[in-house]
Coordinates of C-alpha atoms (C1' of nucleotides) in Angstrom, one line a residue:
Chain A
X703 CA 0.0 0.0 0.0
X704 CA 1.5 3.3 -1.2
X705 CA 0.7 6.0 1.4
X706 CA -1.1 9.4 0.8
X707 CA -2.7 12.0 2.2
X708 CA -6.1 14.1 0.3
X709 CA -5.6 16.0 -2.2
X710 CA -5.2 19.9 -0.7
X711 CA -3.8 18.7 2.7
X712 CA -0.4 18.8 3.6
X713 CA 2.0 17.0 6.9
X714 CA 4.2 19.8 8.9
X715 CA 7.3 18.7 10.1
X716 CA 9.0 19.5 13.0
X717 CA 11.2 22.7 11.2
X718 CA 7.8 23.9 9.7
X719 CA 6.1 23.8 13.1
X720 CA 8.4 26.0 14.6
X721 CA 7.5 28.5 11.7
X722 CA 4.1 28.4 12.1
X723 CA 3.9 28.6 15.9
X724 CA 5.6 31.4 15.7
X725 CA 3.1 32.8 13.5
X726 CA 0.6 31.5 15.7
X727 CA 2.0 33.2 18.7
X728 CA 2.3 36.4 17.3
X729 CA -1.3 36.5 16.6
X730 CA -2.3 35.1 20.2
X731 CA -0.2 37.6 22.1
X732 CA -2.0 40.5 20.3
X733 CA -5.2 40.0 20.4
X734 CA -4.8 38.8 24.1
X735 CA -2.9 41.9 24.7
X736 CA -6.6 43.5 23.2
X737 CA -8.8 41.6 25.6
X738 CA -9.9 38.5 23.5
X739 CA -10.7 35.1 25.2
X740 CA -10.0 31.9 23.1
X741 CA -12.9 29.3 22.6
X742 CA -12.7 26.4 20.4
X743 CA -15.3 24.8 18.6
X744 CA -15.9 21.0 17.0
X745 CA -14.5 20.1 13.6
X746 CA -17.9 19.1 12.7
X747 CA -20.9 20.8 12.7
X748 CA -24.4 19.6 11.6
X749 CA -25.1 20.6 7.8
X750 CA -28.0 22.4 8.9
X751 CA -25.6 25.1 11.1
X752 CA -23.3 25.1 7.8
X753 CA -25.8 25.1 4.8
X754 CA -27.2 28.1 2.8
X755 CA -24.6 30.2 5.2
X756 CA -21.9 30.8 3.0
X757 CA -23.7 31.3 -0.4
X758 CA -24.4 28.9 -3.7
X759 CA -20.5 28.7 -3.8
X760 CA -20.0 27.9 -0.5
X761 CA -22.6 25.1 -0.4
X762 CA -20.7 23.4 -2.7
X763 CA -17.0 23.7 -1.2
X764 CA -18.6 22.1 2.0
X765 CA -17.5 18.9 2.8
X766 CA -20.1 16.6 4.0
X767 CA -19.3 13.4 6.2
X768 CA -21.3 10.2 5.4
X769 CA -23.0 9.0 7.8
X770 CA -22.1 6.1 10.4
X771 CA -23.9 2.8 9.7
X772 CA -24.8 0.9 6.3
X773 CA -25.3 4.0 3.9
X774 CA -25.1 2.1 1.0
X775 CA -27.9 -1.0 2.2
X776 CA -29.9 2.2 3.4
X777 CA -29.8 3.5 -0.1
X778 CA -30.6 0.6 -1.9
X779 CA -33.7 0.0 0.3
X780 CA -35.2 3.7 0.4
X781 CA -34.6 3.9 -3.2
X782 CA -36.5 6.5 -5.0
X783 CA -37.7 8.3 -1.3
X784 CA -33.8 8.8 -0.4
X785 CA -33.6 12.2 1.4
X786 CA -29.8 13.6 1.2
X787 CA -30.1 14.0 5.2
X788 CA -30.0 9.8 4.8
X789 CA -27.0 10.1 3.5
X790 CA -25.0 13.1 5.1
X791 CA -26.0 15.1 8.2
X792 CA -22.7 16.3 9.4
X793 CA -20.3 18.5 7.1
X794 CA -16.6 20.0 8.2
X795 CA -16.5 24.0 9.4
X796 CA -16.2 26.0 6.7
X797 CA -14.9 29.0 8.3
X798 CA -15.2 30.3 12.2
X799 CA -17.3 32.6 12.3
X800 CA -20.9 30.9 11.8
X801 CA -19.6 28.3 14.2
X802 CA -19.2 31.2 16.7
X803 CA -22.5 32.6 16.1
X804 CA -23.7 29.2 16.4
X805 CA -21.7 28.8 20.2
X806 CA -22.5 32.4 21.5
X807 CA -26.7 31.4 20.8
X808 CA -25.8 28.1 22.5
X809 CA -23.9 29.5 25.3
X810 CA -25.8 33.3 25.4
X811 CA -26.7 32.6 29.5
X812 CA -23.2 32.1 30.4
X813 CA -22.0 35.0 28.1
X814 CA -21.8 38.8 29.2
X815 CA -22.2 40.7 26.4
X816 CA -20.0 42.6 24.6
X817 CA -17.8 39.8 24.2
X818 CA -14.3 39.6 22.6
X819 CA -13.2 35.8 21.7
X820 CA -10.2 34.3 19.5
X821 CA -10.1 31.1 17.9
X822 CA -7.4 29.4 15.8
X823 CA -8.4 26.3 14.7
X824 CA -8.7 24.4 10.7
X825 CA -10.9 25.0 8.2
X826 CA -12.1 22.9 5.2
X827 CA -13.0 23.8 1.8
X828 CA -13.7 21.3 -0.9
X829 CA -12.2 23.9 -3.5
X830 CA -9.6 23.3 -6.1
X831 CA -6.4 23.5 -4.9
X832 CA -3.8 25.9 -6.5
X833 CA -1.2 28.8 -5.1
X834 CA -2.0 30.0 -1.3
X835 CA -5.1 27.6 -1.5
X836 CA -5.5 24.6 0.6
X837 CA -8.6 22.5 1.2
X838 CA -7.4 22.4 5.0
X839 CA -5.8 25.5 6.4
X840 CA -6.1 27.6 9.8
X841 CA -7.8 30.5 10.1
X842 CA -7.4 32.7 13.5
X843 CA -10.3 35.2 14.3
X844 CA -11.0 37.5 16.5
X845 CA -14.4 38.8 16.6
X846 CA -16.4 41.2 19.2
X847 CA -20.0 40.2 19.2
X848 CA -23.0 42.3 21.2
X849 CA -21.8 45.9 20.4
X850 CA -22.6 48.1 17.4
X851 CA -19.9 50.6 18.4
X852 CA -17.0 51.2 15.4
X853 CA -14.8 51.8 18.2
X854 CA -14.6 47.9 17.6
X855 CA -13.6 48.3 14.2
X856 CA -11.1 50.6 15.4
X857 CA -9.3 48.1 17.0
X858 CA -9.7 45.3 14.5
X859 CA -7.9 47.3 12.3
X860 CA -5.0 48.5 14.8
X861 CA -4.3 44.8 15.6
X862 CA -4.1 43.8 12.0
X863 CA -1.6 46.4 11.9
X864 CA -0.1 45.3 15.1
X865 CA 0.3 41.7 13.8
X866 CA 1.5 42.4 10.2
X867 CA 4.2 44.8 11.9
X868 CA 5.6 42.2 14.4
X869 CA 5.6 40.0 11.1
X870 CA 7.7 42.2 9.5
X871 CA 5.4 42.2 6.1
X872 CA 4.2 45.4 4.6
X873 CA 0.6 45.4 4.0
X874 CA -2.1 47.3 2.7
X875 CA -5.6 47.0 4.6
X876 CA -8.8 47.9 2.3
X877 CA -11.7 48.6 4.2
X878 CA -15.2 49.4 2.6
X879 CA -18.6 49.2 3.8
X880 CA -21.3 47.0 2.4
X881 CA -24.0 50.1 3.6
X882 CA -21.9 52.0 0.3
X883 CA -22.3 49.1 -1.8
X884 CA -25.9 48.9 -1.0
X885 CA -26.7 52.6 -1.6
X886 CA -24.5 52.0 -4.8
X887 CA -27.1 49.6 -5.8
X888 CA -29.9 51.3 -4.8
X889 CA -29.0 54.3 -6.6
X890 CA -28.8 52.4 -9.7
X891 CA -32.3 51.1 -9.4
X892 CA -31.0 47.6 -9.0
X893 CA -30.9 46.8 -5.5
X894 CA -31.9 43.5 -5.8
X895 CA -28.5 42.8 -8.0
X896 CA -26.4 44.2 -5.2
X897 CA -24.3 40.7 -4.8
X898 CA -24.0 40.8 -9.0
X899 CA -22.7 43.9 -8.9
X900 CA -20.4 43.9 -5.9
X901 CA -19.1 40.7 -6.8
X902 CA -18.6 42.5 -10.3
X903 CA -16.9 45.7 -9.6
X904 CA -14.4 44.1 -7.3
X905 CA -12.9 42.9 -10.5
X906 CA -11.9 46.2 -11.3
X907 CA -8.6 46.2 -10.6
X908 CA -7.9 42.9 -12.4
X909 CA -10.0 43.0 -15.6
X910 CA -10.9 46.5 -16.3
X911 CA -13.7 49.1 -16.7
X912 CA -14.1 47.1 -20.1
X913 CA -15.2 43.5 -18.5
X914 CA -17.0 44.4 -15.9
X915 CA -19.5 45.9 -17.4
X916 CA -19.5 43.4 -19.9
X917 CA -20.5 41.3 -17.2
X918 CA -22.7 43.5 -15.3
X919 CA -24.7 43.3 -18.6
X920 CA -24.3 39.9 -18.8
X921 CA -26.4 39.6 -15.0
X922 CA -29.0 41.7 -16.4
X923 CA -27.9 45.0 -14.9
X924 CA -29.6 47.6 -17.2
X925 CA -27.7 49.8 -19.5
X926 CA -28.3 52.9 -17.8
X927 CA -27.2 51.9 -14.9
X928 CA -24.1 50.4 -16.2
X929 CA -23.9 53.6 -17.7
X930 CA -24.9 55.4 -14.3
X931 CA -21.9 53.8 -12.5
X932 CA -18.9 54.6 -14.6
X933 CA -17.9 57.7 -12.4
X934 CA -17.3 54.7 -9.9
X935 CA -14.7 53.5 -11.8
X936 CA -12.3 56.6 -12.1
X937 CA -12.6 57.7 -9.0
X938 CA -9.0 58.1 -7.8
X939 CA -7.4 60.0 -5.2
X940 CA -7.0 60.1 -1.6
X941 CA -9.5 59.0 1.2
X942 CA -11.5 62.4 1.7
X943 CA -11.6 62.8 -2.1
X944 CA -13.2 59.5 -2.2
X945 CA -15.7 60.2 0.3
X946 CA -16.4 63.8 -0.7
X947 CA -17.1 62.1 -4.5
X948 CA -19.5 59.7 -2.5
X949 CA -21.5 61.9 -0.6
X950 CA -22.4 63.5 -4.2
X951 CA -23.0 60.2 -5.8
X952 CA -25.2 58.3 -3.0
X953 CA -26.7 61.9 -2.1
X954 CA -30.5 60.5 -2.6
X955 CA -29.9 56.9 -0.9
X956 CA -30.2 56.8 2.6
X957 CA -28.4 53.6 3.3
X958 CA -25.3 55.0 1.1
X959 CA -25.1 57.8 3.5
X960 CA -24.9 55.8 6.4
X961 CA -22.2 53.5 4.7
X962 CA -20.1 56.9 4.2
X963 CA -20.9 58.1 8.1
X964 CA -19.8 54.6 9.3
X965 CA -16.7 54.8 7.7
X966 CA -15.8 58.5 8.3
X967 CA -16.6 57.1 12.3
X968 CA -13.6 54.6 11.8
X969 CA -11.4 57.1 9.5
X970 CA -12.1 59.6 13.1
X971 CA -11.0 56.9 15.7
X972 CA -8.0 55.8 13.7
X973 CA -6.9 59.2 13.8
X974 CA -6.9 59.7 16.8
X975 CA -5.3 56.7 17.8
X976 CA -2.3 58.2 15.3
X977 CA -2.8 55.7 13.0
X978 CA -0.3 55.0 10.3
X979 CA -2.4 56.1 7.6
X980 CA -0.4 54.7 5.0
X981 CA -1.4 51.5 5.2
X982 CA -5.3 52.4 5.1
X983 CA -6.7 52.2 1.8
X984 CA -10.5 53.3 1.5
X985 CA -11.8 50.9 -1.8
X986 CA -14.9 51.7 -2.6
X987 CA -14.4 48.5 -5.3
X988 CA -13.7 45.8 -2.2
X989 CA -16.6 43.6 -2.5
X990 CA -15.1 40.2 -1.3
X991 CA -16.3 38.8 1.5
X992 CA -19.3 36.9 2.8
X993 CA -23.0 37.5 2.5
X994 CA -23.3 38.1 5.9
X995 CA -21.7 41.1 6.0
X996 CA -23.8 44.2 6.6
X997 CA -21.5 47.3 7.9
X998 CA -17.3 47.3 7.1
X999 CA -15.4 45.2 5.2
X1000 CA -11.9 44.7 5.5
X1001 CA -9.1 42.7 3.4
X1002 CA -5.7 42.7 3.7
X1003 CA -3.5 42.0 1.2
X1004 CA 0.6 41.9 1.0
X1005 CA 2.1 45.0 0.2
X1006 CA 5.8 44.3 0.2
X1007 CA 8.7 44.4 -2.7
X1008 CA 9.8 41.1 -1.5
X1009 CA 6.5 39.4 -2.0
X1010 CA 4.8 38.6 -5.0
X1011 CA 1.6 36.8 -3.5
X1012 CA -1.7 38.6 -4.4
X1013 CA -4.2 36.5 -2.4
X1014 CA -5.5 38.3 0.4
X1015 CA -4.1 36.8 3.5
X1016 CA -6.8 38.5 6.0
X1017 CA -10.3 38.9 5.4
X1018 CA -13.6 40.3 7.7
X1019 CA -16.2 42.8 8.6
X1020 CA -19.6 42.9 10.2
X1021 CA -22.1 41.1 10.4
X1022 CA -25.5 42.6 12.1
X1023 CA -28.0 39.7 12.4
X1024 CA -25.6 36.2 11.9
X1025 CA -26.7 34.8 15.3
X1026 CA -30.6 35.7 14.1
X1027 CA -30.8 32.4 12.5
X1028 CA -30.1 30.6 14.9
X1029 CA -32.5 32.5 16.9
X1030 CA -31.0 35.5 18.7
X1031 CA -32.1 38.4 17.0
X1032 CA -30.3 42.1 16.9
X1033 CA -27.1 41.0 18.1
X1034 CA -24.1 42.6 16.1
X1035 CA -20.7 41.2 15.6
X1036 CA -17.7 42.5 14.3
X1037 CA -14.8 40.1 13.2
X1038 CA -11.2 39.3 11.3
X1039 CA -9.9 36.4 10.3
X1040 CA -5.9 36.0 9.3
X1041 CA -5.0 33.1 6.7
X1042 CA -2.0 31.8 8.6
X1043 CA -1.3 29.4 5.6
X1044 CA -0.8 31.9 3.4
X1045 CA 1.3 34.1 5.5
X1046 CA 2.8 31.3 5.8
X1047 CA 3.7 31.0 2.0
X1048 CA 4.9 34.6 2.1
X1049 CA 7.2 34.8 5.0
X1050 CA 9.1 32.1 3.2
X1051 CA 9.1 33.9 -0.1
X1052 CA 10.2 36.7 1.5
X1053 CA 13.0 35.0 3.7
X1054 CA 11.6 35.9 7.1
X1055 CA 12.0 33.0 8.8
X1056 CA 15.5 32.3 8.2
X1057 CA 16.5 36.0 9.9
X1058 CA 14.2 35.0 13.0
X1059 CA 17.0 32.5 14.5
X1060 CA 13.9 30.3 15.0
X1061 CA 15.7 26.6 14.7
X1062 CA 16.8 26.6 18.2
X1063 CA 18.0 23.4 19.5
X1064 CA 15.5 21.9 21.7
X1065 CA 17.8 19.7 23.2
X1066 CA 21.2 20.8 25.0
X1067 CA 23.2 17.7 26.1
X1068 CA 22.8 14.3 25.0
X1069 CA 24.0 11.3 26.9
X1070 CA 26.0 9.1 25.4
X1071 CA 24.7 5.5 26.0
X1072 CA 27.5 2.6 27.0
X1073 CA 26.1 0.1 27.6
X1074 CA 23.8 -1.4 30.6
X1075 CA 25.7 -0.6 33.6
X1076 CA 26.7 2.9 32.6
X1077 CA 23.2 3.3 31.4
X1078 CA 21.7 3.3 35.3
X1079 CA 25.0 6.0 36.5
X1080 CA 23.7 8.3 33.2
X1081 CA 20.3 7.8 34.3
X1082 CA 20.3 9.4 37.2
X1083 CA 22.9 12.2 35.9
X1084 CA 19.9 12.6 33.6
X1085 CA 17.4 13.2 36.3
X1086 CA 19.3 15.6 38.1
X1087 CA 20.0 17.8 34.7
X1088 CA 16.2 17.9 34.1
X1089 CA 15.2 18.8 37.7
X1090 CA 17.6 22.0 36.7
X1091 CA 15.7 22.5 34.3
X1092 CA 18.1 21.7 31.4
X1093 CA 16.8 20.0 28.0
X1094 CA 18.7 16.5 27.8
X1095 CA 18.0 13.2 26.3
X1096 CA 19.8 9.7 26.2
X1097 CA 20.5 7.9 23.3
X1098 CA 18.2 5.2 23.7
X1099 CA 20.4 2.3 22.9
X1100 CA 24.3 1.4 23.0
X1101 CA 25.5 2.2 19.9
X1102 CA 28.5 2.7 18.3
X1103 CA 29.5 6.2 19.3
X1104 CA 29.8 7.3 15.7
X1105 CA 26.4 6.8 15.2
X1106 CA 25.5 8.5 18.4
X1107 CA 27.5 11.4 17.8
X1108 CA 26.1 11.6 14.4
X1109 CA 22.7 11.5 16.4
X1110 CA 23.3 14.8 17.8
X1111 CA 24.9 16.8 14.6
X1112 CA 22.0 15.7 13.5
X1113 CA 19.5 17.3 15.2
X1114 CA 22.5 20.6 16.2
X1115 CA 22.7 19.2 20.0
X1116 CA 25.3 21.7 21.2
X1117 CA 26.5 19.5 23.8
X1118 CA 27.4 15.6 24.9
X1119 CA 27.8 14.1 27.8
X1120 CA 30.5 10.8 28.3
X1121 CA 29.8 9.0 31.2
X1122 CA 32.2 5.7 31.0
X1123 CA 34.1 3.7 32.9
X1124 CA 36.7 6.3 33.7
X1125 CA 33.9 8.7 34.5
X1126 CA 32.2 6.7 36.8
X1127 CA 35.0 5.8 38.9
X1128 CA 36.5 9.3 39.0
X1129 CA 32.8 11.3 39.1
X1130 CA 34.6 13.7 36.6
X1131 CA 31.6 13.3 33.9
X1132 CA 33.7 14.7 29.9
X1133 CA 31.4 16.9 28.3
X1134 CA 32.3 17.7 24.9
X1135 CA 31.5 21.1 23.1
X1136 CA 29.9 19.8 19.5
X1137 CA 30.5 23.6 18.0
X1138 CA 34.4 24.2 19.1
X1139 CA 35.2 20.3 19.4
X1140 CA 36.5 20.9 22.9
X1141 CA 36.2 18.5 26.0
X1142 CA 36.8 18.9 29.5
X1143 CA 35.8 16.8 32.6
X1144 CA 33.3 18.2 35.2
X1145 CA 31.6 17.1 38.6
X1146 CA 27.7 16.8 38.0
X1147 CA 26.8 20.2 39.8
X1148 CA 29.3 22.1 37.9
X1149 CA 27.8 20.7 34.8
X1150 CA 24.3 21.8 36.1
X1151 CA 25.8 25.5 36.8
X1152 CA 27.7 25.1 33.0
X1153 CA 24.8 24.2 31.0
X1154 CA 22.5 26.2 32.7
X1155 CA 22.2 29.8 31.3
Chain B
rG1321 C1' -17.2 23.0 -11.5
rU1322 C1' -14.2 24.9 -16.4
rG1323 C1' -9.4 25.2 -19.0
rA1324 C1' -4.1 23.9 -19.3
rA1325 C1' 0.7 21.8 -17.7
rU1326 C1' 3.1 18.0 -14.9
rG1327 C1' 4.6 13.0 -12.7
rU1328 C1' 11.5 8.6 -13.6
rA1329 C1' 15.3 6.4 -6.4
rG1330 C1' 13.8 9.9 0.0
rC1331 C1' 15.1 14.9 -2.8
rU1332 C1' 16.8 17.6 -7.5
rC1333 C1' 16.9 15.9 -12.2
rA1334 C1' 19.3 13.0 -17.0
rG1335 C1' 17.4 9.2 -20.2
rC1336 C1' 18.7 10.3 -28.2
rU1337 C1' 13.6 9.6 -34.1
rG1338 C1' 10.4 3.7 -29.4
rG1339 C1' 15.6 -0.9 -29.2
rU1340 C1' 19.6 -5.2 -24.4
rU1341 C1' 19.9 -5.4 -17.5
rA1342 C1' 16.8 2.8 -16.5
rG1343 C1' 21.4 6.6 -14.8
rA1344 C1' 23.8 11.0 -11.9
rG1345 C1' 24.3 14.3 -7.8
rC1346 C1' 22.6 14.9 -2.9
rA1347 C1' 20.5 12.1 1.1
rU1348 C1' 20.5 7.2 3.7
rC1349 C1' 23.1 2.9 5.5
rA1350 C1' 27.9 0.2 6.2
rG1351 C1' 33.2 0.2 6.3
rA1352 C1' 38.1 2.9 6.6
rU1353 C1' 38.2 4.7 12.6
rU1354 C1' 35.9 -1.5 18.7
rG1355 C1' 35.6 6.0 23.5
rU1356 C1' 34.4 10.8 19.4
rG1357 C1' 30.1 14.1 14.9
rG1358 C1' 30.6 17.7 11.0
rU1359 C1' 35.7 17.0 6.2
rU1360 C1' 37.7 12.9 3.1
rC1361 C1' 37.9 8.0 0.9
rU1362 C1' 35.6 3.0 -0.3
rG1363 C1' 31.3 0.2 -0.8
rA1364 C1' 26.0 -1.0 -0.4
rG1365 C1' 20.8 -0.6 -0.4
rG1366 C1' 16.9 1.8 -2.8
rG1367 C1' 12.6 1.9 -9.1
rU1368 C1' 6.3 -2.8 -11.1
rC1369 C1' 9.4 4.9 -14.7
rG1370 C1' 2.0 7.8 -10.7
rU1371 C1' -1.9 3.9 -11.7
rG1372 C1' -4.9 1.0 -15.3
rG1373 C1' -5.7 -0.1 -20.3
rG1374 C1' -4.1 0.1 -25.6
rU1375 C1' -0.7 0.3 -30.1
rU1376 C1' 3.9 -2.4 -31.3
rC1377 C1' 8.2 -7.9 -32.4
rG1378 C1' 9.6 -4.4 -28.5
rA1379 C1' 7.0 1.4 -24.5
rG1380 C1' 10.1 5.5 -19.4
rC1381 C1' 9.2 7.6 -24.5
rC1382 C1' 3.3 7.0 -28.7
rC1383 C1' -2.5 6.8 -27.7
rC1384 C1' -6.8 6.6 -24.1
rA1385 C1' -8.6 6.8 -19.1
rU1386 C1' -7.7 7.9 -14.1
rC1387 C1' -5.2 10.0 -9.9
rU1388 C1' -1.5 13.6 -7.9
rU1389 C1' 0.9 18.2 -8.0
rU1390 C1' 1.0 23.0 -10.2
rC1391 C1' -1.2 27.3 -12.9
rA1392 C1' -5.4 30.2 -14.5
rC1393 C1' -10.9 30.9 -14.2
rC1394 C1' -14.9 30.8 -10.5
rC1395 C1' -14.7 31.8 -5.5
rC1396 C1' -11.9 32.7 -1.3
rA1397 C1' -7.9 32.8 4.1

RNA sequence: GUGAAUGUAGCUCAGCUGGUUAGAGCAUCAGAUUGUGGUUCUGAGGGUCGUGGGUUCGAGCCCCAUCUUUCACCCCA
């Protein structure tokens, strides 16, 4: 039996665990430093939490897990009245964030409200796999839930910042508000389009004024109002130009006005937390994200000379009513999500990791193993170096020393401990220095004090 | 889901218009060196050429199917 894994999934080894912990860590340590709490939530959910959530797309990129027991007999005797709950009634998360909406309805007696929680934890998506796309990667969100207030926004947007700068990856974050896109829409007469459209004109950037209309036309969007929207398109310019041209264009559409206020809100708090406005880029184009989303929408993608990924590696925004079908009305949440897989992908493109010094040994002396009689002396020579609080190991069987040696280049061991006959007798234990070659003999406590720092 | 490329040893790759027993470097293991790694030297193991069919006297090479990986579209972290 030749072994393999799914297609889309991937084994980390040891060195590439290191990497992404790190990454890992980075994240945890800010947005505990912010006041989130970290949940976790099962692999599985039951379709019905998962389905019609994500959109037609996303329906289909869930994977569904058959269900326990004969399927196939069950098949063959239902026949014709087969439902597809017969056949699949659990499916993998898709993402975190209806899983959380999901947890906070479950849990809402135990929660106080507004409430800030983290979660890192994999994701599966029945996509195609290509660059910076897996069919199992991590996301890590942070979401505030129970709280209209931008000031939540705010800080979403200073700990992306936070994160991407202890990364050392230039970014740019776009933020938009769907309120915009709606009053877009509605301005246009074709409010009922809005996802067409949205999910249209954030091509922009990629295909051009030219093919996205040519596809607006091709949903049905009337000429006038593909005609209607082409100031949309040239709008360039800095954040208050963009605004200012907005407040003329979504002038008669109430829900366009709020969109601008909510984002002039955010613009306000960031500056006054000194924000580096640099990285801030209003896009009235950014369409990408869920359904769900109601209020902002952020999206971060790298920014960086060294990189040439183009996949956005952080996604979010707010969602006003997610837990209200599950039966908690009018709560708000605000969230962000960082793609650790792909930041993966771009730290190594960009050489971070190997400046980080992040291969540190874990072990710091190995014992060389004699034989049965020195084993029990080393054994307790072990003990004592551990209860100091010094990473050692034994090699596990009495080997030639070659190979043993060759055990700790191996895996960079800066240290080795000889504990023969000589050693025994005398108490004088030779440790040998693996980088510089040197050896010296040493009582056990001195070793302890040596080895130490 | 649509379109395209790819697959030869653990890894990176050679392999002529189809022609004996498929090669190299690195890695691994063993020995040179029975208490000393990284350098060096010597040797060894490792392949149903992704898989299944087909064409042919003969297929790693040609044809078909399928899977993997990669890239683009769709969509997304």
């Amino acid at each position: 039996m030749k072994p393999s894994i799914p297609k889309g999934t991937r084994d980390f080894s040891p060195d590439e665990m290191v990497r992404r912990n790190f990454i890992l860590q980075t994240i945890r340590n800010v947005y505990e430093r912010y006041g989130f709490r970290q949940i976790e939530t099962p692999a599985m959910e039951n379709l019905s939490m998962l389905e019609g959530k994500y959109g037609e797309e996303g329906d289909k990129l869930l994977f569904r897990i058959l269900n326990s027991g004969d399927v196939t007999n069950e098949i063959k005797e239902k026949r014709d009245s087969i439902k597809t709950s017969d056949l699949s009634e659990k499916g993998l998360r898709y993402d975190l964030t209806v899983p959380f909406a999901r947890y906070v309805v479950m849990h809402r007696n135990e929660i106080t409200f507004p409430f800030r929680r983290y979660q890192m934890q994999p994701v599966w998506r029945a996509d195609r796999p290509q660059k910076g796309r897996y069919r199992e990667f991590y996301q890590c969100d942070a979401d505030v839930i129970g709280s209209d207030s931008l000031l939540n926004e705010a800080e979403l947007v200073q700990i992306i910042a936070d994160v991407f700068s202890a990364l050392n990856i230039g970014v740019s974050i776009k933020i938009n508000n769907r309120k915009i896109l709606a009053g877009i829409a509605e301005i246009l007469g074709q409010a009922d389009k809005i996802i067409d459209i949205t999910v249209a004109i954030d091509k922009l950037d990629k295909i051009g004024a030219e093919k996205v209309n040519e596809e607006l036309r091709s949903k049905g969007v009337s000429d006038d109002a593909v005609q209607k929207m082409q100031p949309l398109f040239s709008v360039k310019g800095n954040t208050s130009g963009k605004l200012a041209f907005l407040d003329t264009f979504l002038e008669k559409s109430d829900i366009g006005k709020k969109g601008i206020e909510e984002v002039r809100t955010l613009l306000n708090y960031l500056d006054t937390l000194k924000f580096q406005t640099a990285l801030l880029d209003l896009d009235i184009t950014l369409a990408r994200g869920l359904n769900y989303y109601t209020g902002a929408i952020f999206e971060v993608k790298v920014n960086d000379t060294r990189s040439t990924f183009t996949s956005s590696v952080l996604g979010g925004g707010r969602y006003d009513d997610l837990t209200g079908i599950f039966g908690l009305p009018d709560v708000s949440g605000v969230g962000i999500s960082f793609g650790i897989d792909r930041i993966y992908d771009v730290m190594l493109e960009m050489d971070l990791f190997d400046k980080l010094n992040l291969n540190k040994p874990s072990t710091k002396v190995l014992l060389v193993n004699f034989g049965s009689k020195e084993e029990h002396y080393a054994l307790t020579v072990l003990q004592k170096l551990r209860a100091a609080d010094i990473k050692a190991e034994i090699y596990p069987d009495a080997a030639k020393m070659k190979k043993q040696m060759a055990y700790a280049d191996a895996y960079k061991i800066p240290y080795v401990l000889l504990i023969g006959d000589e050693e025994m007798q005398s108490g004088k234990l030779t440790l040998k220095n693996m980088t510089s070659g040197e050896q010296s003999k040493h009582e056990v406590e001195e070793l302890m004090n040596m080895l130490h720092e």
